[in-house]
PDB file of C-alpha atoms in Angstrom:
ATOM      1  CA  MET Y   1      -0.019  -0.026  -0.014  1.00 53.00           C
ATOM      2  CA  ALA Y   2       1.418   3.365  -1.146  1.00 59.00           C
ATOM      3  CA  PRO Y   3       2.057   5.914   1.716  1.00 60.00           C
ATOM      4  CA  ILE Y   4      -0.482   8.696   2.161  1.00 60.00           C
ATOM      5  CA  LYS Y   5       0.944  12.003   1.051  1.00 61.00           C
ATOM      6  CA  ASP Y   6       0.979  15.015   3.386  1.00 63.00           C
ATOM      7  CA  GLU Y   7      -1.319  16.897   0.959  1.00 65.00           C
ATOM      8  CA  THR Y   8      -3.920  14.116   1.314  1.00 70.00           C
ATOM      9  CA  VAL Y   9      -3.790  14.096   5.020  1.00 61.00           C
ATOM     10  CA  ASP Y  10      -4.190  17.957   5.082  1.00 64.00           C
ATOM     11  CA  ALA Y  11      -7.139  17.668   2.667  1.00 67.00           C
ATOM     12  CA  LEU Y  12      -8.751  15.003   4.905  1.00 70.00           C
ATOM     13  CA  ARG Y  13      -8.211  17.098   8.088  1.00 64.00           C
ATOM     14  CA  ASP Y  14      -9.822  20.107   6.279  1.00 64.00           C
ATOM     15  CA  LEU Y  15     -12.816  17.969   5.146  1.00 71.00           C
ATOM     16  CA  VAL Y  16     -13.417  16.466   8.622  1.00 64.00           C
ATOM     17  CA  SER Y  17     -13.032  19.847  10.299  1.00 60.00           C
ATOM     18  CA  LYS Y  18     -15.788  21.243   7.941  1.00 64.00           C
ATOM     19  CA  LEU Y  19     -17.958  18.169   8.700  1.00 69.00           C
ATOM     20  CA  GLU Y  20     -17.571  18.651  12.419  1.00 61.00           C
ATOM     21  CA  SER Y  21     -18.483  22.392  12.033  1.00 59.00           C
ATOM     22  CA  ARG Y  22     -21.502  21.514  10.079  1.00 67.00           C
ATOM     23  CA  VAL Y  23     -22.702  18.921  12.566  1.00 66.00           C
ATOM     24  CA  GLU Y  24     -22.440  21.543  15.382  1.00 57.00           C
ATOM     25  CA  GLN Y  25     -24.477  23.979  13.233  1.00 60.00           C
ATOM     26  CA  LEU Y  26     -27.220  21.358  12.627  1.00 66.00           C
ATOM     27  CA  GLU Y  27     -27.383  20.424  16.330  1.00 57.00           C
ATOM     28  CA  ALA Y  28     -27.776  24.089  17.238  1.00 54.00           C
ATOM     29  CA  LYS Y  29     -30.475  24.481  14.607  1.00 57.00           C
ATOM     30  CA  LEU Y  30     -32.346  21.438  15.900  1.00 60.00           C
ATOM     31  CA  GLN Y  31     -32.307  22.846  19.472  1.00 51.00           C
ATOM     32  CA  SER Y  32     -33.696  26.206  18.272  1.00 49.00           C
ATOM     33  CA  VAL Y  33     -36.833  24.748  16.553  1.00 50.00           C
ATOM     34  CA  GLY Y  34     -39.921  23.038  17.946  1.00 47.00           C
ATOM     35  CA  GLY Y  35     -41.378  25.867  20.061  1.00 45.00           C
ATOM     36  CA  GLU Y  36     -45.119  26.392  20.562  1.00 45.00           C
ATOM     37  CA  GLY Y  37     -47.015  27.320  17.496  1.00 46.00           C
ATOM     38  CA  SER Y  38     -44.149  26.397  15.177  1.00 46.00           C
ATOM     39  CA  GLY Y  39     -45.933  23.330  13.751  1.00 50.00           C
ATOM     40  CA  ARG Y  40     -42.715  21.319  14.229  1.00 48.00           C
ATOM     41  CA  GLN Y  41     -42.047  18.458  16.624  1.00 52.00           C
ATOM     42  CA  PRO Y  42     -40.753  19.448  20.036  1.00 52.00           C
ATOM     43  CA  LYS Y  43     -37.022  19.520  20.502  1.00 55.00           C
ATOM     44  CA  ILE Y  44     -35.364  16.383  21.709  1.00 60.00           C
ATOM     45  CA  PRO Y  45     -32.534  17.122  24.100  1.00 58.00           C
ATOM     46  CA  THR Y  46     -29.028  15.882  23.257  1.00 55.00           C
ATOM     47  CA  ALA Y  47     -28.512  14.675  26.842  1.00 67.00           C
ATOM     48  CA  SER Y  48     -30.701  13.739  29.766  1.00 81.00           C
ATOM     49  CA  MET Y  49     -30.939  15.863  33.000  1.00 93.00           C
ATOM     50  CA  ARG Y  50     -31.103  14.209  36.394  1.00 96.00           C
ATOM     51  CA  MET Y  51     -30.588  16.662  39.239  1.00 97.00           C
ATOM     52  CA  ILE Y  52     -31.672  17.922  42.617  1.00 97.00           C
ATOM     53  CA  LEU Y  53     -32.124  21.556  43.418  1.00 96.00           C
ATOM     54  CA  ILE Y  54     -31.250  22.505  47.025  1.00 95.00           C
ATOM     55  CA  GLY Y  55     -31.950  25.804  48.632  1.00 93.00           C
ATOM     56  CA  PRO Y  56     -33.782  27.525  51.467  1.00 91.00           C
ATOM     57  CA  PRO Y  57     -37.279  29.017  50.898  1.00 85.00           C
ATOM     58  CA  GLY Y  58     -36.859  32.161  48.774  1.00 84.00           C
ATOM     59  CA  ALA Y  59     -33.579  31.157  47.230  1.00 91.00           C
ATOM     60  CA  GLY Y  60     -35.102  31.036  43.794  1.00 90.00           C
ATOM     61  CA  LYS Y  61     -35.811  27.347  43.159  1.00 91.00           C
ATOM     62  CA  GLY Y  62     -39.308  28.256  41.910  1.00 86.00           C
ATOM     63  CA  THR Y  63     -37.739  30.663  39.426  1.00 88.00           C
ATOM     64  CA  GLN Y  64     -35.025  28.522  38.070  1.00 94.00           C
ATOM     65  CA  ALA Y  65     -36.614  25.064  37.974  1.00 93.00           C
ATOM     66  CA  PRO Y  66     -39.076  26.003  35.228  1.00 91.00           C
ATOM     67  CA  ARG Y  67     -36.293  27.398  33.074  1.00 93.00           C
ATOM     68  CA  ILE Y  68     -34.327  24.206  33.546  1.00 95.00           C
ATOM     69  CA  LYS Y  69     -37.449  22.137  32.717  1.00 94.00           C
ATOM     70  CA  GLU Y  70     -38.013  24.107  29.507  1.00 93.00           C
ATOM     71  CA  LYS Y  71     -34.391  24.046  28.297  1.00 93.00           C
ATOM     72  CA  TYR Y  72     -33.781  20.307  28.995  1.00 93.00           C
ATOM     73  CA  SER Y  73     -37.373  18.908  28.561  1.00 94.00           C
ATOM     74  CA  ALA Y  74     -37.232  17.494  32.003  1.00 95.00           C
ATOM     75  CA  CYS Y  75     -39.984  17.144  34.559  1.00 95.00           C
ATOM     76  CA  HIS Y  76     -40.029  19.321  37.687  1.00 94.00           C
ATOM     77  CA  LEU Y  77     -40.868  17.184  40.737  1.00 93.00           C
ATOM     78  CA  ALA Y  78     -41.636  19.366  43.694  1.00 89.00           C
ATOM     79  CA  THR Y  79     -42.281  16.712  46.370  1.00 83.00           C
ATOM     80  CA  GLY Y  80     -44.829  18.772  48.269  1.00 82.00           C
ATOM     81  CA  ASP Y  81     -46.883  19.373  45.110  1.00 84.00           C
ATOM     82  CA  MET Y  82     -46.403  15.740  44.002  1.00 85.00           C
ATOM     83  CA  LEU Y  83     -47.684  14.466  47.429  1.00 85.00           C
ATOM     84  CA  ARG Y  84     -50.783  16.720  47.364  1.00 85.00           C
ATOM     85  CA  SER Y  85     -51.505  15.645  43.795  1.00 84.00           C
ATOM     86  CA  GLN Y  86     -51.291  11.876  44.652  1.00 86.00           C
ATOM     87  CA  VAL Y  87     -53.684  12.480  47.666  1.00 88.00           C
ATOM     88  CA  ALA Y  88     -56.058  14.415  45.426  1.00 88.00           C
ATOM     89  CA  LYS Y  89     -56.041  11.635  42.763  1.00 87.00           C
ATOM     90  CA  LYS Y  90     -56.619   9.082  45.469  1.00 89.00           C
ATOM     91  CA  THR Y  91     -53.906   6.801  44.120  1.00 87.00           C
ATOM     92  CA  SER Y  92     -52.814   3.878  46.285  1.00 89.00           C
ATOM     93  CA  LEU Y  93     -49.716   5.843  47.380  1.00 88.00           C
ATOM     94  CA  GLY Y  94     -51.880   8.898  48.015  1.00 88.00           C
ATOM     95  CA  ARG Y  95     -54.413   7.021  50.156  1.00 91.00           C
ATOM     96  CA  GLU Y  96     -51.531   5.512  52.107  1.00 90.00           C
ATOM     97  CA  ALA Y  97     -49.955   8.934  52.638  1.00 89.00           C
ATOM     98  CA  LYS Y  98     -53.197  10.582  53.592  1.00 89.00           C
ATOM     99  CA  LYS Y  99     -53.902   7.937  56.293  1.00 90.00           C
ATOM    100  CA  ILE Y 100     -50.493   8.680  57.834  1.00 87.00           C
ATOM    101  CA  MET Y 101     -50.926  12.496  57.612  1.00 83.00           C
ATOM    102  CA  ASP Y 102     -54.455  12.314  59.102  1.00 84.00           C
ATOM    103  CA  GLN Y 103     -52.904  10.566  62.104  1.00 82.00           C
ATOM    104  CA  GLY Y 104     -50.412  13.323  62.456  1.00 78.00           C
ATOM    105  CA  GLY Y 105     -47.456  11.288  61.235  1.00 80.00           C
ATOM    106  CA  LEU Y 106     -44.715  11.893  58.643  1.00 79.00           C
ATOM    107  CA  VAL Y 107     -44.889  10.182  55.278  1.00 85.00           C
ATOM    108  CA  SER Y 108     -42.164   7.578  55.161  1.00 90.00           C
ATOM    109  CA  ASP Y 109     -39.106   7.782  52.957  1.00 92.00           C
ATOM    110  CA  GLU Y 110     -40.241   4.661  51.248  1.00 92.00           C
ATOM    111  CA  ILE Y 111     -43.534   6.204  50.121  1.00 90.00           C
ATOM    112  CA  MET Y 112     -41.852   9.349  48.976  1.00 92.00           C
ATOM    113  CA  VAL Y 113     -39.329   7.510  46.842  1.00 94.00           C
ATOM    114  CA  ASP Y 114     -42.038   5.261  45.428  1.00 93.00           C
ATOM    115  CA  MET Y 115     -43.974   8.372  44.381  1.00 92.00           C
ATOM    116  CA  ILE Y 116     -40.921   9.709  42.677  1.00 94.00           C
ATOM    117  CA  LYS Y 117     -40.391   6.394  40.930  1.00 94.00           C
ATOM    118  CA  ASN Y 118     -44.042   6.407  39.922  1.00 91.00           C
ATOM    119  CA  GLU Y 119     -43.548   9.731  38.296  1.00 92.00           C
ATOM    120  CA  LEU Y 120     -40.334   8.691  36.492  1.00 94.00           C
ATOM    121  CA  ASP Y 121     -42.047   5.476  35.156  1.00 94.00           C
ATOM    122  CA  ASN Y 122     -45.399   7.010  34.176  1.00 91.00           C
ATOM    123  CA  ASN Y 123     -45.020  10.801  33.681  1.00 91.00           C
ATOM    124  CA  SER Y 124     -44.228  11.417  29.958  1.00 93.00           C
ATOM    125  CA  GLU Y 125     -42.486  14.752  30.931  1.00 93.00           C
ATOM    126  CA  CYS Y 126     -39.870  12.659  32.751  1.00 94.00           C
ATOM    127  CA  LYS Y 127     -38.738  10.815  29.639  1.00 92.00           C
ATOM    128  CA  TYR Y 128     -35.665  12.979  29.284  1.00 93.00           C
ATOM    129  CA  GLY Y 129     -34.825  13.601  32.925  1.00 95.00           C
ATOM    130  CA  PHE Y 130     -35.974  15.268  36.076  1.00 96.00           C
ATOM    131  CA  ILE Y 131     -35.436  18.057  38.560  1.00 96.00           C
ATOM    132  CA  LEU Y 132     -36.098  17.078  42.169  1.00 96.00           C
ATOM    133  CA  ASP Y 133     -37.156  20.086  44.423  1.00 92.00           C
ATOM    134  CA  GLY Y 134     -37.620  19.491  48.130  1.00 84.00           C
ATOM    135  CA  PHE Y 135     -36.176  15.992  48.253  1.00 92.00           C
ATOM    136  CA  PRO Y 136     -34.056  14.435  49.603  1.00 94.00           C
ATOM    137  CA  ARG Y 137     -33.986  16.273  52.950  1.00 89.00           C
ATOM    138  CA  THR Y 138     -32.001  13.613  54.935  1.00 92.00           C
ATOM    139  CA  VAL Y 139     -29.023  11.411  54.218  1.00 94.00           C
ATOM    140  CA  ALA Y 140     -31.271   8.319  54.608  1.00 94.00           C
ATOM    141  CA  GLN Y 141     -33.531   9.807  51.889  1.00 94.00           C
ATOM    142  CA  ALA Y 142     -30.515  10.468  49.572  1.00 96.00           C
ATOM    143  CA  GLU Y 143     -29.295   7.015  49.956  1.00 96.00           C
ATOM    144  CA  ARG Y 144     -32.796   5.473  49.272  1.00 96.00           C
ATOM    145  CA  LEU Y 145     -33.068   7.756  46.197  1.00 96.00           C
ATOM    146  CA  ASP Y 146     -29.612   6.603  44.890  1.00 96.00           C
ATOM    147  CA  LYS Y 147     -30.683   2.955  45.371  1.00 96.00           C
ATOM    148  CA  MET Y 148     -33.909   3.477  43.426  1.00 96.00           C
ATOM    149  CA  LEU Y 149     -32.083   5.233  40.571  1.00 96.00           C
ATOM    150  CA  GLN Y 150     -29.432   2.402  40.568  1.00 96.00           C
ATOM    151  CA  GLU Y 151     -32.102  -0.172  40.048  1.00 95.00           C
ATOM    152  CA  LYS Y 152     -33.177   1.899  37.018  1.00 93.00           C
ATOM    153  CA  GLN Y 153     -29.598   1.965  35.875  1.00 93.00           C
ATOM    154  CA  GLN Y 154     -29.421   5.684  36.388  1.00 93.00           C
ATOM    155  CA  LYS Y 155     -27.621   8.051  38.665  1.00 93.00           C
ATOM    156  CA  LEU Y 156     -27.856  11.738  39.631  1.00 96.00           C
ATOM    157  CA  GLN Y 157     -25.708  14.088  37.639  1.00 95.00           C
ATOM    158  CA  HIS Y 158     -26.027  17.310  39.665  1.00 96.00           C
ATOM    159  CA  ALA Y 159     -26.824  18.334  43.108  1.00 97.00           C
ATOM    160  CA  VAL Y 160     -26.955  22.149  42.948  1.00 97.00           C
ATOM    161  CA  GLU Y 161     -27.249  24.241  46.061  1.00 97.00           C
ATOM    162  CA  LEU Y 162     -28.595  27.780  45.718  1.00 96.00           C
ATOM    163  CA  GLN Y 163     -26.768  29.605  48.516  1.00 95.00           C
ATOM    164  CA  ILE Y 164     -27.979  32.857  50.021  1.00 94.00           C
ATOM    165  CA  ASP Y 165     -27.540  34.756  53.370  1.00 92.00           C
ATOM    166  CA  ASP Y 166     -30.517  34.321  55.661  1.00 90.00           C
ATOM    167  CA  GLY Y 167     -30.770  38.054  56.105  1.00 85.00           C
ATOM    168  CA  LEU Y 168     -31.548  38.612  52.406  1.00 86.00           C
ATOM    169  CA  LEU Y 169     -34.290  35.972  52.424  1.00 86.00           C
ATOM    170  CA  VAL Y 170     -36.642  38.082  54.588  1.00 82.00           C
ATOM    171  CA  SER Y 171     -37.051  40.774  51.981  1.00 79.00           C
ATOM    172  CA  ARG Y 172     -37.316  38.199  49.250  1.00 79.00           C
ATOM    173  CA  ILE Y 173     -39.988  36.024  50.961  1.00 80.00           C
ATOM    174  CA  THR Y 174     -42.244  38.851  52.124  1.00 82.00           C
ATOM    175  CA  GLY Y 175     -42.645  39.988  48.577  1.00 87.00           C
ATOM    176  CA  ARG Y 176     -42.943  36.540  46.952  1.00 87.00           C
ATOM    177  CA  LEU Y 177     -45.874  35.840  44.538  1.00 92.00           C
ATOM    178  CA  ILE Y 178     -46.748  32.270  43.400  1.00 92.00           C
ATOM    179  CA  HIS Y 179     -48.682  30.793  40.478  1.00 93.00           C
ATOM    180  CA  PRO Y 180     -50.268  27.719  42.209  1.00 90.00           C
ATOM    181  CA  ALA Y 181     -50.761  25.570  39.174  1.00 88.00           C
ATOM    182  CA  SER Y 182     -47.284  25.661  37.760  1.00 87.00           C
ATOM    183  CA  GLY Y 183     -45.230  26.669  40.849  1.00 84.00           C
ATOM    184  CA  ARG Y 184     -43.699  29.699  39.017  1.00 89.00           C
ATOM    185  CA  SER Y 185     -42.637  32.332  41.436  1.00 88.00           C
ATOM    186  CA  TYR Y 186     -42.279  36.173  41.137  1.00 90.00           C
ATOM    187  CA  HIS Y 187     -41.353  38.937  43.449  1.00 87.00           C
ATOM    188  CA  LYS Y 188     -43.080  42.274  43.886  1.00 88.00           C
ATOM    189  CA  ILE Y 189     -39.781  44.148  43.548  1.00 83.00           C
ATOM    190  CA  PHE Y 190     -36.983  41.885  42.357  1.00 80.00           C
ATOM    191  CA  ASN Y 191     -38.838  39.770  39.718  1.00 87.00           C
ATOM    192  CA  PRO Y 192     -42.293  41.353  39.133  1.00 92.00           C
ATOM    193  CA  PRO Y 193     -44.799  39.783  36.738  1.00 94.00           C
ATOM    194  CA  LYS Y 194     -45.482  41.708  33.504  1.00 95.00           C
ATOM    195  CA  GLU Y 195     -48.997  42.455  34.644  1.00 95.00           C
ATOM    196  CA  SER Y 196     -49.699  43.016  38.328  1.00 94.00           C
ATOM    197  CA  MET Y 197     -50.712  39.884  40.266  1.00 95.00           C
ATOM    198  CA  LYS Y 198     -50.996  37.794  37.005  1.00 96.00           C
ATOM    199  CA  ASP Y 199     -48.846  34.890  35.762  1.00 96.00           C
ATOM    200  CA  ASP Y 200     -46.784  35.843  32.734  1.00 96.00           C
ATOM    201  CA  VAL Y 201     -47.624  32.616  30.883  1.00 95.00           C
ATOM    202  CA  THR Y 202     -51.252  31.892  31.671  1.00 95.00           C
ATOM    203  CA  GLY Y 203     -52.660  35.247  32.912  1.00 96.00           C
ATOM    204  CA  GLU Y 204     -53.994  33.479  35.914  1.00 96.00           C
ATOM    205  CA  PRO Y 205     -54.004  35.074  39.324  1.00 96.00           C
ATOM    206  CA  LEU Y 206     -50.941  34.934  41.554  1.00 96.00           C
ATOM    207  CA  ILE Y 207     -51.139  34.399  45.331  1.00 94.00           C
ATOM    208  CA  GLN Y 208     -49.022  35.240  48.338  1.00 89.00           C
ATOM    209  CA  ARG Y 209     -48.575  32.298  50.765  1.00 83.00           C
ATOM    210  CA  SER Y 210     -49.879  32.799  54.290  1.00 81.00           C
ATOM    211  CA  ASP Y 211     -46.598  31.457  55.675  1.00 77.00           C
ATOM    212  CA  ASP Y 212     -44.472  33.845  53.697  1.00 80.00           C
ATOM    213  CA  ASN Y 213     -43.714  36.228  56.622  1.00 82.00           C
ATOM    214  CA  ALA Y 214     -40.499  37.002  58.671  1.00 81.00           C
ATOM    215  CA  GLU Y 215     -41.387  35.127  61.822  1.00 84.00           C
ATOM    216  CA  THR Y 216     -42.385  31.868  60.071  1.00 84.00           C
ATOM    217  CA  LEU Y 217     -39.359  32.097  57.779  1.00 85.00           C
ATOM    218  CA  LYS Y 218     -36.849  32.267  60.570  1.00 86.00           C
ATOM    219  CA  LYS Y 219     -38.352  29.056  61.976  1.00 86.00           C
ATOM    220  CA  ARG Y 220     -38.244  27.377  58.587  1.00 85.00           C
ATOM    221  CA  LEU Y 221     -34.642  28.347  58.103  1.00 89.00           C
ATOM    222  CA  VAL Y 222     -33.513  26.796  61.402  1.00 90.00           C
ATOM    223  CA  THR Y 223     -35.122  23.543  60.314  1.00 88.00           C
ATOM    224  CA  TYR Y 224     -33.757  23.899  56.801  1.00 89.00           C
ATOM    225  CA  HIS Y 225     -30.102  24.239  57.898  1.00 91.00           C
ATOM    226  CA  GLN Y 226     -30.341  21.360  60.381  1.00 91.00           C
ATOM    227  CA  GLN Y 227     -31.732  19.055  57.696  1.00 88.00           C
ATOM    228  CA  THR Y 228     -29.709  20.174  54.707  1.00 90.00           C
ATOM    229  CA  THR Y 229     -26.143  20.468  55.959  1.00 92.00           C
ATOM    230  CA  PRO Y 230     -25.721  16.567  56.143  1.00 95.00           C
ATOM    231  CA  VAL Y 231     -27.309  16.235  52.754  1.00 96.00           C
ATOM    232  CA  VAL Y 232     -24.940  18.762  51.194  1.00 96.00           C
ATOM    233  CA  ASN Y 233     -22.047  16.870  52.876  1.00 96.00           C
ATOM    234  CA  TYR Y 234     -23.294  13.577  51.356  1.00 97.00           C
ATOM    235  CA  TYR Y 235     -23.359  15.027  47.832  1.00 97.00           C
ATOM    236  CA  GLN Y 236     -20.022  16.794  48.240  1.00 96.00           C
ATOM    237  CA  LYS Y 237     -18.476  13.314  48.838  1.00 95.00           C
ATOM    238  CA  THR Y 238     -20.131  11.967  45.632  1.00 92.00           C
ATOM    239  CA  GLY Y 239     -18.578  14.720  43.571  1.00 93.00           C
ATOM    240  CA  ILE Y 240     -21.806  16.097  41.981  1.00 95.00           C
ATOM    241  CA  TRP Y 241     -22.467  18.982  44.386  1.00 96.00           C
ATOM    242  CA  LYS Y 242     -22.016  22.524  43.045  1.00 96.00           C
ATOM    243  CA  PRO Y 243     -22.721  25.813  44.931  1.00 96.00           C
ATOM    244  CA  ILE Y 244     -24.267  28.795  43.246  1.00 97.00           C
ATOM    245  CA  ASP Y 245     -24.524  32.372  44.687  1.00 96.00           C
ATOM    246  CA  ALA Y 246     -28.375  32.816  44.740  1.00 95.00           C
ATOM    247  CA  SER Y 247     -28.056  36.461  45.907  1.00 93.00           C
ATOM    248  CA  GLN Y 248     -27.444  37.515  42.204  1.00 92.00           C
ATOM    249  CA  GLU Y 249     -30.250  38.656  40.050  1.00 90.00           C
ATOM    250  CA  PRO Y 250     -32.261  35.750  38.398  1.00 90.00           C
ATOM    251  CA  GLY Y 251     -30.559  36.123  34.982  1.00 92.00           C
ATOM    252  CA  GLN Y 252     -27.112  35.788  36.433  1.00 95.00           C
ATOM    253  CA  VAL Y 253     -28.116  32.777  38.546  1.00 95.00           C
ATOM    254  CA  TRP Y 254     -29.407  31.133  35.320  1.00 96.00           C
ATOM    255  CA  LYS Y 255     -26.051  31.763  33.617  1.00 95.00           C
ATOM    256  CA  SER Y 256     -24.309  30.147  36.578  1.00 96.00           C
ATOM    257  CA  LEU Y 257     -26.565  27.160  36.332  1.00 96.00           C
ATOM    258  CA  LEU Y 258     -25.886  26.778  32.596  1.00 95.00           C
ATOM    259  CA  ASN Y 259     -22.100  26.916  33.323  1.00 94.00           C
ATOM    260  CA  VAL Y 260     -22.526  24.021  35.804  1.00 94.00           C
ATOM    261  CA  PHE Y 261     -24.394  21.897  33.271  1.00 92.00           C
ATOM    262  CA  GLN Y 262     -21.950  22.823  30.497  1.00 87.00           C
ATOM    263  CA  GLU Y 263     -18.969  21.765  32.678  1.00 79.00           C
ATOM    264  CA  ASN Y 264     -20.600  18.311  32.985  1.00 66.00           C
ATOM    265  CA  LYS Y 265     -21.277  18.117  29.338  1.00 64.00           C
ATOM    266  CA  SER Y 266     -17.759  19.066  28.387  1.00 58.00           C
ATOM    267  CA  SER Y 267     -16.106  16.532  30.745  1.00 55.00           C
ATOM    268  CA  SER Y 268     -18.275  13.738  29.305  1.00 51.00           C
ATOM    269  CA  THR Y 269     -17.698  14.630  25.677  1.00 47.00           C
ATOM    270  CA  THR Y 270     -13.915  14.782  26.045  1.00 46.00           C
ATOM    271  CA  THR Y 271     -13.893  10.964  26.479  1.00 43.00           C
ATOM    272  CA  THR Y 272     -15.700  10.403  23.173  1.00 42.00           C
ATOM    273  CA  GLY Y 273     -13.108  12.039  20.941  1.00 45.00           C
ATOM    274  CA  SER Y 274     -13.635  13.946  17.712  1.00 46.00           C
ATOM    275  CA  LEU Y 275     -14.075  12.531  14.192  1.00 45.00           C
ATOM    276  CA  LEU Y 276     -10.378  13.303  13.614  1.00 44.00           C
ATOM    277  CA  SER Y 277      -9.320  11.208  16.583  1.00 50.00           C
ATOM    278  CA  LYS Y 278     -11.468   8.318  15.492  1.00 48.00           C
ATOM    279  CA  ILE Y 279      -9.794   8.090  12.063  1.00 50.00           C
ATOM    280  CA  GLY Y 280      -6.308   8.635  13.439  1.00 53.00           C
ATOM    281  CA  LEU Y 281      -5.684  12.165  12.204  1.00 48.00           C
ATOM    282  CA  ARG Y 282      -5.533  13.895  15.606  1.00 48.00           C
ATOM    283  CA  ASN Y 283      -3.547  12.852  18.750  1.00 47.00           C
TER     284      ASN Y 283
END
């Protein structure tokens, strides 16, 4: 076999480089189509999203979770809402949970994880991943969650903690507005809706929770820190924990989140190699 000339190798390199560039352009184009009213199929994410969002009340989970859900086509599982939904639907898990709550007890970790598993198995929105909000709150719950995901041959990719000084939360919480159906949150001063007291997406009324006051918040924060510190330590040991400064304005917090997700994507793609590497033209 005759040796390949340098000119041929250079031409191949140039061709492959152009192909790689074209593939990137096509992937970007695919991700930009498929919105509402476009008449096209919804976009399919290039990678799944499996994460938990950690943060005290008022840190911005309700603002950021819907954006993550939209961008990565993942379901947002706020465990409090999920529990209320199961009880309202009178599912077997919901009836079991209601019986315990009516007796003044706490719903067991097993029931909560089973509810999450049920959503992952049956909720079409969870096909490409999930955002867990409000769970796990203890190390035992974290371990049980990991075991359930392992049985599904999956594992968490991110445990993102929205960090903010307790003192800043008081002003945030006392001005917080909620859209009950979606969980979207706004703030009278820092993140107001386009139209006063109406959800930007649906136009439905917003509410202010009765427990969104300074006295109740301080009690909730004490409980939050007691519960969360061991959970954060657990995920720090697994290597998936990332802190984000949640005192920034919402747009900057979103950029910080995207950087965390991009870091993970970059580290995973470096192991696959480029087209050039696969055909032996790049070391």
